[in-house]
Tab-separated table of C-alpha atoms and ligand atoms in Angstrom:
chain	number	residue	atom	x	y	z
A	1	MET	CA	-9.111	-27.359	-6.387
A	2	SER	CA	-8.392	-24.290	-4.351
A	3	GLN	CA	-10.439	-23.481	-1.332
A	4	ILE	CA	-10.425	-19.726	-0.830
A	5	VAL	CA	-11.541	-18.255	2.491
A	6	LEU	CA	-12.255	-14.521	2.686
A	7	LEU	CA	-12.575	-12.904	6.118
A	8	GLU	CA	-13.556	-9.400	7.268
A	9	LYS	CA	-16.208	-8.522	4.667
A	10	ILE	CA	-13.927	-8.056	1.678
A	11	HIS	CA	-15.521	-6.077	-1.176
A	12	PRO	CA	-17.832	-8.350	-3.251
A	13	ASN	CA	-15.977	-7.620	-6.471
A	14	ALA	CA	-13.083	-9.759	-5.159
A	15	ARG	CA	-15.342	-12.808	-5.200
A	16	GLN	CA	-16.723	-11.799	-8.575
A	17	LEU	CA	-13.263	-11.501	-10.124
A	18	LEU	CA	-12.187	-14.858	-8.678
A	19	ALA	CA	-15.326	-16.475	-10.133
A	20	GLU	CA	-14.643	-14.909	-13.545
A	21	GLN	CA	-11.188	-16.500	-13.461
A	22	GLY	CA	-12.688	-19.888	-12.603
A	23	PHE	CA	-12.142	-19.906	-8.838
A	24	THR	CA	-15.567	-20.543	-7.378
A	25	ASP	CA	-14.749	-22.471	-4.212
A	26	VAL	CA	-14.925	-19.356	-2.058
A	27	ARG	CA	-16.178	-19.233	1.524
A	28	GLU	CA	-16.763	-15.965	3.361
A	29	VAL	CA	-16.410	-15.479	7.107
A	30	PRO	CA	-17.797	-12.171	8.339
A	31	GLY	CA	-15.493	-10.358	10.744
A	32	ALA	CA	-12.001	-11.210	11.939
A	33	LEU	CA	-11.081	-14.392	13.854
A	34	SER	CA	-8.091	-15.262	15.993
A	35	GLY	CA	-6.305	-18.212	17.622
A	36	PRO	CA	-7.913	-21.680	17.412
A	37	GLU	CA	-11.074	-20.265	15.793
A	38	LEU	CA	-9.020	-18.767	12.983
A	39	ILE	CA	-7.004	-21.965	12.506
A	40	ALA	CA	-10.224	-24.038	12.407
A	41	ALA	CA	-11.822	-21.694	9.846
A	42	LEU	CA	-8.741	-21.974	7.617
A	43	ALA	CA	-8.179	-25.720	8.087
A	44	ASP	CA	-8.877	-26.502	4.397
A	45	ALA	CA	-7.943	-23.150	2.904
A	46	THR	CA	-5.283	-22.987	0.224
A	47	VAL	CA	-5.768	-19.218	-0.035
A	48	VAL	CA	-6.874	-16.756	2.619
A	49	GLY	CA	-8.012	-13.169	2.114
A	50	ILE	CA	-7.923	-10.799	5.086
A	51	ARG	CA	-8.063	-7.094	5.833
A	52	SER	CA	-6.183	-5.390	8.637
A	53	ARG	CA	-7.698	-7.043	11.725
A	54	THR	CA	-6.807	-10.709	11.195
A	55	GLN	CA	-3.391	-11.524	12.619
A	56	LEU	CA	-1.562	-14.233	10.674
A	57	ASP	CA	1.406	-14.763	12.999
A	58	ALA	CA	4.026	-17.516	12.933
A	59	ALA	CA	1.948	-19.812	15.177
A	60	VAL	CA	-1.154	-19.545	12.960
A	61	LEU	CA	0.887	-19.988	9.768
A	62	GLY	CA	2.666	-23.008	11.283
A	63	ALA	CA	-0.728	-24.649	11.883
A	64	LEU	CA	-1.807	-24.234	8.226
A	65	PRO	CA	0.572	-26.372	6.134
A	66	GLN	CA	-1.845	-26.484	3.163
A	67	LEU	CA	-1.975	-22.672	2.808
A	68	ARG	CA	-0.430	-21.491	-0.486
A	69	ALA	CA	-1.103	-17.756	-0.664
A	70	ILE	CA	-2.313	-14.818	1.436
A	71	GLY	CA	-4.172	-11.781	0.097
A	72	CYS	CA	-4.179	-8.661	2.285
A	73	PHE	CA	-7.138	-6.660	0.968
A	74	CYS	CA	-5.632	-3.415	2.231
A	75	ILE	CA	-2.426	-1.404	1.909
A	76	GLY	CA	-0.421	-2.509	4.964
A	77	THR	CA	0.843	-6.022	5.645
A	78	ASN	CA	1.927	-5.636	9.302
A	79	GLN	CA	-0.780	-8.071	10.377
A	80	VAL	CA	1.067	-10.936	8.662
A	81	ASP	CA	4.395	-12.383	9.788
A	82	LEU	CA	5.945	-11.959	6.334
A	83	LYS	CA	9.146	-13.835	7.191
A	84	ALA	CA	7.261	-16.818	8.563
A	85	ALA	CA	5.006	-16.834	5.491
A	86	ALA	CA	8.068	-16.810	3.200
A	87	ALA	CA	9.685	-19.605	5.226
A	88	HIS	CA	6.546	-21.697	4.572
A	89	GLY	CA	6.710	-20.818	0.863
A	90	VAL	CA	3.605	-18.611	1.024
A	91	PRO	CA	3.560	-15.374	-1.005
A	92	VAL	CA	1.676	-12.393	0.447
A	93	PHE	CA	-0.106	-9.948	-1.855
A	94	ASN	CA	-1.589	-6.517	-1.084
A	95	ALA	CA	-2.903	-3.456	-2.910
A	96	PRO	CA	-0.387	-0.680	-2.348
A	97	TYR	CA	-1.694	1.756	-4.970
A	98	SER	CA	-5.454	1.299	-4.931
A	99	ASN	CA	-6.108	4.504	-3.016
A	100	THR	CA	-3.561	6.829	-4.630
A	101	ARG	CA	-6.243	8.890	-6.354
A	102	SER	CA	-8.359	9.098	-3.189
A	103	VAL	CA	-5.463	10.621	-1.228
A	104	ALA	CA	-4.560	12.976	-4.071
A	105	GLU	CA	-8.114	14.336	-4.378
A	106	LEU	CA	-8.375	14.956	-0.634
A	107	VAL	CA	-5.093	16.875	-0.646
A	108	ILE	CA	-6.227	19.157	-3.489
A	109	ALA	CA	-9.533	19.795	-1.730
A	110	GLN	CA	-7.724	20.610	1.518
A	111	ALA	CA	-5.273	22.916	-0.270
A	112	MET	CA	-8.090	24.948	-1.811
A	113	LEU	CA	-10.075	25.133	1.442
A	114	LEU	CA	-7.012	26.197	3.425
A	115	LEU	CA	-5.992	28.856	0.880
A	116	ARG	CA	-9.485	30.356	1.178
A	117	ARG	CA	-9.346	30.153	5.033
A	118	ILE	CA	-12.529	28.070	4.958
A	119	PRO	CA	-11.790	26.067	8.125
A	120	GLU	CA	-11.857	29.290	10.222
A	121	LYS	CA	-14.927	30.686	8.419
A	122	ASN	CA	-16.705	27.377	8.915
A	123	ALA	CA	-15.830	27.225	12.623
A	124	LYS	CA	-16.957	30.813	13.141
A	125	ALA	CA	-20.244	30.291	11.281
A	126	HIS	CA	-20.939	27.300	13.536
A	127	ARG	CA	-20.460	29.643	16.483
A	128	GLY	CA	-22.841	32.201	14.930
A	129	VAL	CA	-20.131	34.583	13.699
A	130	TRP	CA	-20.616	36.084	10.195
A	131	ASP	CA	-17.000	36.739	9.030
A	132	LYS	CA	-17.011	37.936	5.413
A	133	ASN	CA	-13.454	39.276	5.500
A	134	ALA	CA	-11.462	38.453	2.316
A	135	GLN	CA	-8.106	39.158	3.934
A	136	GLY	CA	-5.705	36.211	3.696
A	137	ALA	CA	-8.065	34.275	1.386
A	138	TYR	CA	-6.414	33.326	-1.909
A	139	GLU	CA	-7.244	31.613	-5.169
A	140	ALA	CA	-5.255	28.482	-5.966
A	141	ARG	CA	-4.490	29.743	-9.463
A	142	ASN	CA	-0.793	30.567	-9.928
A	143	LYS	CA	0.128	29.684	-6.354
A	144	LEU	CA	3.176	27.453	-5.841
A	145	PHE	CA	2.332	23.932	-4.731
A	146	GLY	CA	5.325	22.186	-3.097
A	147	ILE	CA	5.387	18.398	-2.893
A	148	ILE	CA	7.826	16.617	-0.577
A	149	GLY	CA	8.094	13.004	-1.771
A	150	TYR	CA	7.281	12.733	-5.487
A	151	GLY	CA	6.247	9.066	-5.568
A	152	ASN	CA	2.922	7.563	-6.600
A	153	ILE	CA	0.756	9.900	-4.575
A	154	GLY	CA	2.992	12.973	-4.805
A	155	ALA	CA	3.147	12.815	-8.608
A	156	GLN	CA	-0.628	12.311	-8.893
A	157	VAL	CA	-1.250	15.275	-6.568
A	158	GLY	CA	1.034	17.376	-8.768
A	159	ILE	CA	-1.008	16.588	-11.891
A	160	LEU	CA	-4.259	17.526	-10.141
A	161	ALA	CA	-2.730	20.747	-8.756
A	162	GLU	CA	-1.662	21.806	-12.263
A	163	SER	CA	-5.151	21.104	-13.535
A	164	VAL	CA	-6.511	23.826	-11.227
A	165	GLY	CA	-3.867	26.282	-12.412
A	166	MET	CA	-1.234	25.911	-9.702
A	167	ARG	CA	2.494	25.866	-10.339
A	168	VAL	CA	4.140	22.729	-8.986
A	169	CYS	CA	7.572	22.061	-7.514
A	170	TYR	CA	8.819	19.003	-5.676
A	171	PHE	CA	11.653	17.652	-3.594
A	172	ASP	CA	12.527	13.967	-3.531
A	173	VAL	CA	15.595	12.138	-2.236
A	174	GLU	CA	15.633	10.183	-5.490
A	175	SER	CA	15.805	11.600	-8.989
A	176	LYS	CA	12.228	11.532	-10.327
A	177	LEU	CA	10.923	12.294	-13.788
A	178	PRO	CA	8.762	15.440	-13.552
A	179	LEU	CA	5.194	15.094	-14.822
A	180	GLY	CA	3.532	18.031	-16.569
A	181	ASN	CA	5.427	21.239	-15.786
A	182	ALA	CA	6.470	20.229	-12.258
A	183	LYS	CA	9.878	21.577	-11.272
A	184	PRO	CA	12.303	19.484	-9.214
A	185	LEU	CA	14.113	21.406	-6.463
A	186	VAL	CA	17.473	20.433	-5.012
A	187	THR	CA	16.687	21.024	-1.342
A	188	MET	CA	13.638	20.754	0.900
A	189	GLU	CA	14.547	24.142	2.350
A	190	GLU	CA	14.061	25.871	-1.034
A	191	LEU	CA	10.673	24.253	-1.387
A	192	LEU	CA	9.568	25.267	2.106
A	193	ALA	CA	10.662	28.876	1.623
A	194	GLN	CA	8.872	29.361	-1.722
A	195	SER	CA	5.680	27.302	-1.602
A	196	ASP	CA	2.178	28.525	-0.789
A	197	VAL	CA	1.057	24.956	-0.104
A	198	VAL	CA	3.447	22.299	1.217
A	199	THR	CA	2.248	18.705	1.091
A	200	LEU	CA	4.055	15.628	2.372
A	201	HIS	CA	4.034	12.286	0.549
A	202	VAL	CA	7.097	10.509	1.902
A	203	PRO	CA	7.137	6.989	3.378
A	204	GLY	CA	7.074	6.471	7.136
A	205	GLY	CA	9.931	4.977	9.183
A	206	ALA	CA	13.081	6.210	10.898
A	207	ALA	CA	14.461	8.005	7.803
A	208	THR	CA	11.511	10.416	7.612
A	209	GLU	CA	10.707	10.796	11.326
A	210	ASN	CA	10.196	14.481	12.214
A	211	ILE	CA	11.630	15.749	8.929
A	212	ILE	CA	9.323	18.744	9.445
A	213	THR	CA	10.946	20.368	12.495
A	214	ALA	CA	10.436	23.766	14.146
A	215	GLU	CA	13.430	25.074	12.138
A	216	ARG	CA	11.938	23.929	8.839
A	217	LEU	CA	8.480	25.277	9.700
A	218	ALA	CA	10.128	28.630	10.375
A	219	LEU	CA	11.289	28.707	6.730
A	220	MET	CA	7.693	28.677	5.464
A	221	LYS	CA	5.839	31.844	4.494
A	222	PRO	CA	3.308	33.027	7.152
A	223	SER	CA	0.608	32.834	4.445
A	224	ALA	CA	1.506	29.222	3.565
A	225	VAL	CA	-0.299	26.045	4.622
A	226	LEU	CA	0.966	22.546	5.414
A	227	ILE	CA	-0.729	19.258	4.531
A	228	ASN	CA	0.277	15.854	5.888
A	229	ALA	CA	-1.536	12.760	4.642
A	230	ALA	CA	1.621	10.614	4.648
A	231	ARG	CA	2.631	9.201	8.031
A	232	GLY	CA	2.038	10.609	11.513
A	233	ARG	CA	5.638	10.830	12.651
A	234	VAL	CA	6.860	12.817	9.658
A	235	VAL	CA	5.865	16.146	11.271
A	236	ASP	CA	6.850	17.359	14.741
A	237	ILE	CA	3.262	18.001	15.863
A	238	GLY	CA	4.328	20.049	18.937
A	239	ALA	CA	6.356	22.379	16.704
A	240	LEU	CA	3.492	22.641	14.193
A	241	SER	CA	1.016	23.492	16.950
A	242	THR	CA	3.336	26.242	18.225
A	243	ALA	CA	3.873	27.677	14.724
A	244	LEU	CA	0.104	27.775	14.081
A	245	ARG	CA	-0.691	29.346	17.462
A	246	GLN	CA	1.983	32.011	16.867
A	247	GLY	CA	0.589	32.826	13.400
A	248	LYS	CA	3.800	31.719	11.663
A	249	LEU	CA	1.751	29.516	9.369
A	250	ALA	CA	-1.734	30.172	7.992
A	251	GLY	CA	-3.208	26.711	8.404
A	252	ALA	CA	-2.763	22.967	8.187
A	253	ALA	CA	-4.595	19.809	7.214
A	254	ILE	CA	-3.460	16.706	9.075
A	255	ASP	CA	-4.779	13.204	8.380
A	256	VAL	CA	-2.145	11.097	10.153
A	257	PHE	CA	-0.824	11.341	13.703
A	258	PRO	CA	2.048	9.938	15.790
A	259	ILE	CA	-0.531	8.250	18.015
A	260	GLU	CA	-3.888	7.304	16.527
A	261	PRO	CA	-6.835	5.745	18.375
A	262	ASN	CA	-7.334	2.043	17.667
A	263	SER	CA	-11.102	2.389	17.505
A	264	GLU	CA	-13.959	4.874	17.735
A	265	LYS	CA	-14.166	4.122	21.456
A	266	GLU	CA	-10.741	5.644	22.161
A	267	GLU	CA	-10.458	9.412	22.417
A	268	PHE	CA	-8.379	11.180	19.782
A	269	VAL	CA	-5.783	13.278	21.593
A	270	SER	CA	-3.689	15.889	19.776
A	271	ALA	CA	-2.055	19.257	20.424
A	272	LEU	CA	-3.823	20.435	17.248
A	273	ARG	CA	-7.340	19.993	18.600
A	274	GLY	CA	-9.280	23.229	18.977
A	275	LEU	CA	-7.371	25.218	16.336
A	276	ASP	CA	-9.840	26.786	13.872
A	277	ASN	CA	-7.306	26.927	11.052
A	278	VAL	CA	-6.552	23.196	11.119
A	279	ILE	CA	-8.475	20.485	9.276
A	280	LEU	CA	-8.185	17.263	11.279
A	281	THR	CA	-9.217	13.987	9.647
A	282	PRO	CA	-9.010	10.470	11.137
A	283	HIS	CA	-6.526	8.848	8.712
A	284	ILE	CA	-9.093	8.632	5.930
A	285	GLY	CA	-6.939	9.930	3.064
A	286	GLY	CA	-7.368	6.674	1.187
A	287	SER	CA	-10.769	5.657	2.527
A	288	THR	CA	-13.296	5.799	-0.288
A	289	GLU	CA	-15.763	3.394	-1.854
A	290	GLU	CA	-13.676	3.473	-5.027
A	291	ALA	CA	-10.487	2.561	-3.159
A	292	GLN	CA	-12.260	-0.415	-1.526
A	293	GLU	CA	-13.459	-1.562	-4.936
A	294	ASN	CA	-9.977	-1.175	-6.409
A	295	ILE	CA	-8.465	-3.110	-3.510
A	296	GLY	CA	-10.956	-5.961	-4.012
A	297	ARG	CA	-10.123	-6.217	-7.687
A	298	GLU	CA	-6.359	-5.699	-7.394
A	299	VAL	CA	-5.719	-8.335	-4.718
A	300	ALA	CA	-8.184	-10.872	-6.171
A	301	GLU	CA	-6.448	-10.534	-9.532
A	302	LYS	CA	-3.035	-11.183	-7.971
A	303	LEU	CA	-4.377	-14.260	-6.170
A	304	ALA	CA	-6.060	-15.573	-9.339
A	305	ARG	CA	-2.854	-15.153	-11.338
A	306	PHE	CA	-0.869	-16.965	-8.683
A	307	LEU	CA	-3.347	-19.848	-8.631
A	308	ALA	CA	-3.576	-20.060	-12.435
A	309	ALA	CA	0.052	-19.480	-13.386
A	310	GLY	CA	2.217	-19.197	-10.253
A	311	THR	CA	2.726	-15.453	-10.891
A	312	THR	CA	4.209	-13.642	-7.891
A	313	ARG	CA	4.698	-10.167	-9.409
A	314	SER	CA	4.434	-7.539	-6.599
A	315	ALA	CA	4.299	-10.085	-3.749
A	316	VAL	CA	5.684	-8.322	-0.677
A	317	ASN	CA	7.741	-11.193	0.769
A	318	PHE	CA	8.612	-13.390	-2.179
A	319	PRO	CA	10.797	-13.661	-5.305
A	320	GLU	CA	8.787	-11.943	-8.044
A	321	ILE	CA	8.049	-13.820	-11.255
A	322	ALA	CA	6.115	-11.952	-13.956
A	323	HIS	CA	2.872	-13.257	-15.384
A	324	LEU	CA	3.270	-15.811	-18.172
A	325	PRO	CA	0.055	-17.698	-18.939
A	326	LYS	CA	0.391	-21.464	-18.629
A	327	GLU	CA	0.497	-22.827	-22.186
A	328	ALA	CA	2.440	-26.094	-21.844
A	329	ARG	CA	0.611	-29.109	-20.433
A	330	SER	CA	2.180	-28.992	-16.954
A	331	ARG	CA	3.699	-26.266	-14.835
A	332	VAL	CA	5.673	-27.020	-11.689
A	333	LEU	CA	6.083	-24.362	-9.001
A	334	HIS	CA	9.164	-25.098	-6.915
A	335	ILE	CA	9.862	-22.991	-3.846
A	336	HIS	CA	13.202	-23.637	-2.207
A	337	ARG	CA	15.952	-22.323	-0.008
A	338	ASN	CA	18.265	-20.084	-2.023
A	339	GLU	CA	21.343	-22.341	-2.014
A	340	PRO	CA	23.651	-23.885	-4.617
A	341	GLY	CA	22.622	-26.967	-6.555
A	342	VAL	CA	18.828	-26.814	-6.223
A	343	ILE	CA	18.127	-26.097	-9.899
A	344	ALA	CA	20.663	-28.722	-11.031
A	345	HIS	CA	18.871	-31.358	-8.911
A	346	LEU	CA	15.468	-30.160	-10.111
A	347	ASN	CA	16.443	-30.343	-13.772
A	348	ALA	CA	18.129	-33.728	-13.307
A	349	ALA	CA	14.815	-35.061	-11.968
A	350	PHE	CA	13.003	-33.852	-15.122
A	351	ALA	CA	15.741	-35.291	-17.364
A	352	ASP	CA	15.714	-38.658	-15.575
A	353	ALA	CA	11.947	-38.811	-16.150
A	354	GLY	CA	12.586	-38.250	-19.888
A	355	LEU	CA	10.868	-34.848	-19.837
A	356	ASN	CA	11.993	-31.869	-21.895
A	357	ILE	CA	11.725	-28.466	-20.191
A	358	VAL	CA	10.049	-25.992	-22.571
A	359	ALA	CA	10.402	-22.925	-20.346
A	360	GLN	CA	11.869	-22.130	-16.963
A	361	GLN	CA	11.944	-18.989	-14.855
A	362	LEU	CA	13.925	-18.554	-11.659
A	363	GLN	CA	14.024	-15.700	-9.176
A	364	THR	CA	15.581	-15.444	-5.748
A	365	ARG	CA	15.018	-13.024	-2.892
A	366	GLY	CA	17.003	-13.283	0.307
A	367	GLU	CA	16.852	-16.835	1.550
A	368	LEU	CA	14.143	-17.899	-0.880
A	369	GLY	CA	14.286	-19.237	-4.432
A	370	TYR	CA	11.320	-19.764	-6.754
A	371	ALA	CA	11.400	-21.684	-10.038
A	372	ILE	CA	8.545	-22.124	-12.494
A	373	THR	CA	9.132	-24.966	-14.948
A	374	ASP	CA	6.915	-25.805	-17.947
A	375	VAL	CA	6.934	-29.229	-19.603
A	376	ASP	CA	4.718	-30.392	-22.444
A	377	ALA	CA	3.771	-33.691	-20.836
A	378	SER	CA	1.746	-34.796	-17.871
A	379	ILE	CA	3.612	-35.232	-14.624
A	380	ASP	CA	2.944	-38.212	-12.410
A	381	GLU	CA	2.938	-38.455	-8.616
A	382	ALA	CA	6.297	-40.302	-8.643
A	383	LEU	CA	8.033	-37.332	-10.271
A	384	MET	CA	6.288	-34.874	-7.920
A	385	THR	CA	7.571	-36.935	-4.970
A	386	ARG	CA	11.101	-36.814	-6.389
A	387	LEU	CA	10.871	-33.037	-6.963
A	388	ARG	CA	9.736	-32.565	-3.377
A	389	GLN	CA	12.784	-34.553	-2.250
A	390	VAL	CA	15.235	-32.188	-3.980
A	391	PRO	CA	17.505	-30.880	-1.193
A	392	GLY	CA	16.417	-27.365	-0.149
A	393	THR	CA	12.783	-27.798	-1.237
A	394	ILE	CA	10.224	-25.865	0.821
A	395	ARG	CA	7.178	-26.603	-1.302
A	396	CYS	CA	6.410	-27.961	-4.745
A	397	ASN	CA	3.055	-27.742	-6.530
A	398	LEU	CA	1.758	-28.824	-9.902
A	399	LEU	CA	-0.567	-26.685	-12.010
B	401	NAI	P1	5.893	6.079	-2.757
B	401	NAI	O1	6.863	5.109	-2.177
B	401	NAI	O2	5.360	5.845	-4.114
B	401	NAI	O3	6.547	7.551	-2.725
B	401	NAI	C1	7.302	8.054	-1.666
B	401	NAI	C2	8.330	9.025	-2.260
B	401	NAI	O4	8.997	9.695	-1.196
B	401	NAI	C3	9.405	8.336	-3.078
B	401	NAI	O5	9.518	8.975	-4.335
B	401	NAI	C4	10.669	8.510	-2.235
B	401	NAI	O6	11.842	8.582	-3.012
B	401	NAI	C5	10.374	9.802	-1.529
B	401	NAI	N1	11.120	10.031	-0.300
B	401	NAI	C6	11.554	9.127	0.623
B	401	NAI	N2	12.169	9.758	1.641
B	401	NAI	C7	12.130	11.082	1.346
B	401	NAI	C8	12.609	12.241	2.023
B	401	NAI	N3	13.235	12.173	3.205
B	401	NAI	N4	12.409	13.438	1.425
B	401	NAI	C9	11.787	13.525	0.222
B	401	NAI	N5	11.327	12.457	-0.451
B	401	NAI	C10	11.480	11.264	0.113
B	401	NAI	O7	4.720	6.166	-1.697
B	401	NAI	P2	3.188	6.588	-1.956
B	401	NAI	O8	2.400	5.423	-2.363
B	401	NAI	O9	3.175	7.791	-2.810
B	401	NAI	O10	2.743	6.971	-0.450
B	401	NAI	C11	3.224	8.139	0.187
B	401	NAI	C12	2.812	8.162	1.646
B	401	NAI	O11	1.386	8.216	1.742
B	401	NAI	C13	3.249	6.956	2.458
B	401	NAI	O12	3.742	7.396	3.695
B	401	NAI	C14	1.961	6.196	2.678
B	401	NAI	O13	2.012	5.444	3.856
B	401	NAI	C15	0.966	7.340	2.771
B	401	NAI	N6	-0.441	6.966	2.551
B	401	NAI	C16	-1.397	7.529	3.358
B	401	NAI	C17	-2.740	7.230	3.189
B	401	NAI	C18	-3.767	7.872	4.056
B	401	NAI	O14	-4.830	7.296	4.244
B	401	NAI	N7	-3.526	9.042	4.574
B	401	NAI	C19	-3.172	6.265	2.174
B	401	NAI	C20	-2.105	5.789	1.315
B	401	NAI	C21	-0.789	6.115	1.531
């Protein structure tokens, strides 16, 4: 029976979904733990669920030989040593798309507020100034909405923008199927020069660092606005601050920053502070009650499928095997080093035991191999011992 330990106040619907799937041995630990305390709390755990504050590094993973799967109830997985987890035969699951809609809605709201110059009007009203001037305030209808990075979020934002009457264009480094009437553009420069709203939805990392430079900002219309809810280093914030102060851009909404405070206790420092035409938000693009609920359900479902059938679809560090419900009497999950001869040895062990394989799936990823084998007979401990002795075996479990 699987012992599941959930840390950091994971949404209750995770526990509910696990129970619905028959996994009721669930223990909850409020808050995050570390070091020996964490290892002690997970001593019997076959599955652990964490959010972003629990660090599962190589030392912790090395001290938990019984652990079979990790669920990160969040988007990022930096808090887990993914390589070490893979080396121990432990798949890691997360919820990369649970907050797509939340980000998309915020971006549309920001676009409409910026086009109407609401941030300035709001700031002035707070200072007692009654500015009813309509100059520079526009409807969203018929304006051109430019999306840089037409992936999950970008495409969803495009659909919402069309639903309020905007025209949509996008630029992506990959060829992407346009949704609705969205128009793909060949260069980012074209998009910047034409759009009334420019919104960024590219991944982070070296390839997208500072793709919005002073030169590219200079291509934008002075009436246009820029939105970044992607990653903090995608925009050169110094250049953006200068462009806004010089009136070369009408406004901006920024949710992500090159340096973000680690907690509420740290001061948020940015060259954009104090500008009335900038909406600043503390990296909350995806932070909604609905996203938390979705995350709870999405990760719990992945864990339940792994426990019930060995499914590893969408694991971040592991060969992916699609969901196939267990129908034969026994299913063997064999995790091994990706090297020649492993499957031959594995199948010889089944044959020597007089067992016929009714289905087998194999996937490899980097140094790891993963085979799921179904046989319509019960499997005894002697055969399990032999399967675990197959050269290259990392872990072998029976369902
Ligand atoms: P995705 O991977 O589905 O889409 C990214 C798209 O950008 C892909 O279509 C890719 O081909 C394209 N791309 C990559 N490099 C590009 C470049 N140089 N120029 C143009 N296109 C490029 O990612 P998803 O899920 O849509 O997320 C987008 C961003 O939103 C990510 O950076 C993610 O970290 C961020 N995010 C922010 C949140 C927040 O709270 N503010 C919450 C969730 C995601």
